Coordinates of C-alpha atoms in Angstrom, one line a residue:
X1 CA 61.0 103.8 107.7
X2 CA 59.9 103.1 104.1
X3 CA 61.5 104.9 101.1
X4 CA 58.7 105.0 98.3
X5 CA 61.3 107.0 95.6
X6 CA 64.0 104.3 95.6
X7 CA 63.2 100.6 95.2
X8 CA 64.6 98.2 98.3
X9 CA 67.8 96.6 97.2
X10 CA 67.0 92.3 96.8
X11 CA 69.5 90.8 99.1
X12 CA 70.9 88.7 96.9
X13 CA 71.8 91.9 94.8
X14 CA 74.0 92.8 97.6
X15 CA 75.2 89.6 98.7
X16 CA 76.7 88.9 95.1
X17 CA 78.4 92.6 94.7
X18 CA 80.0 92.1 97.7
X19 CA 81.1 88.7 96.7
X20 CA 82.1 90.0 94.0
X21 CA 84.4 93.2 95.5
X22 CA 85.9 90.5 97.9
X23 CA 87.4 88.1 95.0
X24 CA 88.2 91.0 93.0
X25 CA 90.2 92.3 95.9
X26 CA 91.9 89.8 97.2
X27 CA 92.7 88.4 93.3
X28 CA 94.6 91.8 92.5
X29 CA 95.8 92.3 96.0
X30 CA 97.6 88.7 97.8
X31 CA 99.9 91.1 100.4
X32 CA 97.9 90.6 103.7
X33 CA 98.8 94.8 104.1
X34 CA 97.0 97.2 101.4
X35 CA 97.3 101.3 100.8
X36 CA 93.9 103.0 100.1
X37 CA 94.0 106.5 99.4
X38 CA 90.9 107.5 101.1
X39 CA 89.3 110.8 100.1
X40 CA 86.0 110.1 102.9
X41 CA 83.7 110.0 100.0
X42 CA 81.4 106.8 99.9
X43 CA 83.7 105.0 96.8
X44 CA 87.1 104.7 98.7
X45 CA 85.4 104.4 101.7
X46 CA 83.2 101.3 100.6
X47 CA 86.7 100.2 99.0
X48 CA 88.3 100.2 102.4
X49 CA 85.4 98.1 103.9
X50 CA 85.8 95.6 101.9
X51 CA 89.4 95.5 102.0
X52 CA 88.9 95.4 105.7
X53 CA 86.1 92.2 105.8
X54 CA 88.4 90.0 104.1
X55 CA 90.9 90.6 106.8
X56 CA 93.4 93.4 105.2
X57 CA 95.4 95.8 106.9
X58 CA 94.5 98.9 105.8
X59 CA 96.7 101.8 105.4
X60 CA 95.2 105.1 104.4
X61 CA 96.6 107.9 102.4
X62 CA 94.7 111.4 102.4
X63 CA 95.8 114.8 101.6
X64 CA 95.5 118.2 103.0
X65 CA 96.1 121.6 101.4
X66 CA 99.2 123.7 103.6
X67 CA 97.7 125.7 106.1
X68 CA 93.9 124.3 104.7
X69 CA 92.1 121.9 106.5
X70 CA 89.2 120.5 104.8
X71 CA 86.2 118.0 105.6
X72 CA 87.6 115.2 103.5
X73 CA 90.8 114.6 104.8
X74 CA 89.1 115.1 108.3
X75 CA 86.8 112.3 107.5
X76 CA 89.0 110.0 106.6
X77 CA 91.1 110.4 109.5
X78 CA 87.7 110.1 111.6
X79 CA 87.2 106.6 109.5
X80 CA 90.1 105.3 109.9
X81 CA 90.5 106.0 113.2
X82 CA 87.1 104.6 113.8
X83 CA 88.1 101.3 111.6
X84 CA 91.3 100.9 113.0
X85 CA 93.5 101.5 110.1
X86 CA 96.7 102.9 109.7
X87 CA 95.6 106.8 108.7
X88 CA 98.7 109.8 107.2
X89 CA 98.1 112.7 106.3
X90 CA 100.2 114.4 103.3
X91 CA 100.6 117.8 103.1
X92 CA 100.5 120.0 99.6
X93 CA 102.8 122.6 99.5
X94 CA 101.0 126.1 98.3
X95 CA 104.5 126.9 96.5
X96 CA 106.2 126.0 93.2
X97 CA 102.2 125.4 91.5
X98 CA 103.8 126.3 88.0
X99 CA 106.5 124.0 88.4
X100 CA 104.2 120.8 89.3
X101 CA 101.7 122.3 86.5
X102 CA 104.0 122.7 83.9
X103 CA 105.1 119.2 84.4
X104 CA 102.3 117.9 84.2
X105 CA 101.1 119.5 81.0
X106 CA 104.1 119.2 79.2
X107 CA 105.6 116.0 80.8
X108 CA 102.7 114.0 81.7
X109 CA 100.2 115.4 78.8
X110 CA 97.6 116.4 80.9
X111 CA 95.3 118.2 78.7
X112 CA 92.0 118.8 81.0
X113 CA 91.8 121.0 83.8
X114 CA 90.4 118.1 85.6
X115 CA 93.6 115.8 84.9
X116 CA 95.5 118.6 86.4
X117 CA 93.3 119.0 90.1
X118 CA 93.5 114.7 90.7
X119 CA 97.2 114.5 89.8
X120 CA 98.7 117.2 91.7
X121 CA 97.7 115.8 94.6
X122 CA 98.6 112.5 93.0
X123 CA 102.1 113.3 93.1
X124 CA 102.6 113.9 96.8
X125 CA 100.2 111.0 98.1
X126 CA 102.2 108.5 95.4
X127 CA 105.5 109.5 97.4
X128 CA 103.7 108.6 100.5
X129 CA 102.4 105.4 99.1
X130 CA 106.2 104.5 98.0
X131 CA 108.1 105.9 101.2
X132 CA 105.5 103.2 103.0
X133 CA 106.3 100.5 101.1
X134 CA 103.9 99.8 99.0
X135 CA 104.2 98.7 95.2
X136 CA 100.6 99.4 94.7
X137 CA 97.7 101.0 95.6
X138 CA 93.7 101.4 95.8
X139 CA 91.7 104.3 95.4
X140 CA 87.8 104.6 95.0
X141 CA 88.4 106.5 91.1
X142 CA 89.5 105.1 88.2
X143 CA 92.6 105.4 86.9
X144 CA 93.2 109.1 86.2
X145 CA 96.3 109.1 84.6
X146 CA 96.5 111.0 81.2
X147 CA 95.5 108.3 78.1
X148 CA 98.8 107.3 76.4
X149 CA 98.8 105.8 72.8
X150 CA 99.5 102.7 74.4
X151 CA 96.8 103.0 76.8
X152 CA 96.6 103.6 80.6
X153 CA 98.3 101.5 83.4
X154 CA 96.0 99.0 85.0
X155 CA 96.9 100.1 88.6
X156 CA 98.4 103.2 90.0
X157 CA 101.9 102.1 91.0
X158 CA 104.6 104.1 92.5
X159 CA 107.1 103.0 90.0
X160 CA 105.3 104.1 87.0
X161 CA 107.1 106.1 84.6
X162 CA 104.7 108.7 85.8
X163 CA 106.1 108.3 89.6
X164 CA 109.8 108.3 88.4
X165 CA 109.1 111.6 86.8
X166 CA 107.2 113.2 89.8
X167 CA 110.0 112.5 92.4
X168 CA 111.3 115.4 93.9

């Protein structure tokens, strides 16, 4: 089946972006074990394939809201059941919300509502990363932490100043 809207992808295109992803990966990440948090979107998920084709472990991190299943976390357990990697589930508690949000306006500096809906979560799946044993890990977003005047950390890491501050 042709697609006549979008263009077919050269080979070679492909070929080098994966290439690419691959060195990039296995440059920042030497352990033969990695964490993914894995939302089942296509950016974590394409993060976690390559991960896997140069031979990583994968360990997945997803989240559900207490008493709230939702599609996302059920697809990435369905991926990494179907890949073979190790898959856990966090659960967010639906109490103390001012609490976490205060903290993270006034301690963290979140200023956009957005900042606020990634890190909450962030919180809880960062203590999952670090009760694992993991020192770092991937994610298929950019760093969402809030800007500092010294700028952002390059990798999320459980033993940011942000973690230390999130413990419970």
């Amino acid at each position: 089946m042709s697609n006549k809207v979008i263009p077919q992808i050269d080979q070679s295109i492909i070929d080098e972006l994966q290439s690419n992803l691959e060195t990039e990966l296995r440059h920042q990440f030497k352990e033969d074990k990695i964490c993914l948090l894995l939302s089942g979107g296509i950016d974590s998920t394409l993060v976690g394939l390559v991960g896997h084709h140069t031979g990583k472990k994968i360990t997945t991190i997803s989240f559900e809201l207490e008493g709230t299943q939702n599609i996302d976390c059920q697809t990435s357990e369905k991926t990494s059941q179907i890949m073979g990697w190790d898959f856990h589930k966090v659960i967010l508690p639906r109490t103390n919300f001012d609490d976490w949000f205060f903290h993270l306006i006034f301690e963290q500096k979140c200023k956009k509502k957005t900042e606020l809906e990634v890190l909450f979560p962030m919180i809880f799946m960062l203590n999952k990363v670090k009760e694992l044993g993991f020192s770092k890990v991937l994610c298929g977003f950019t760093n969402p932490f809030p800007a500092t005047s010294e700028g952002r950390d390059e990798y999320l890491t459980p033993d940011s100043e942000f973690f230390d501050d999130c413990e419970d």
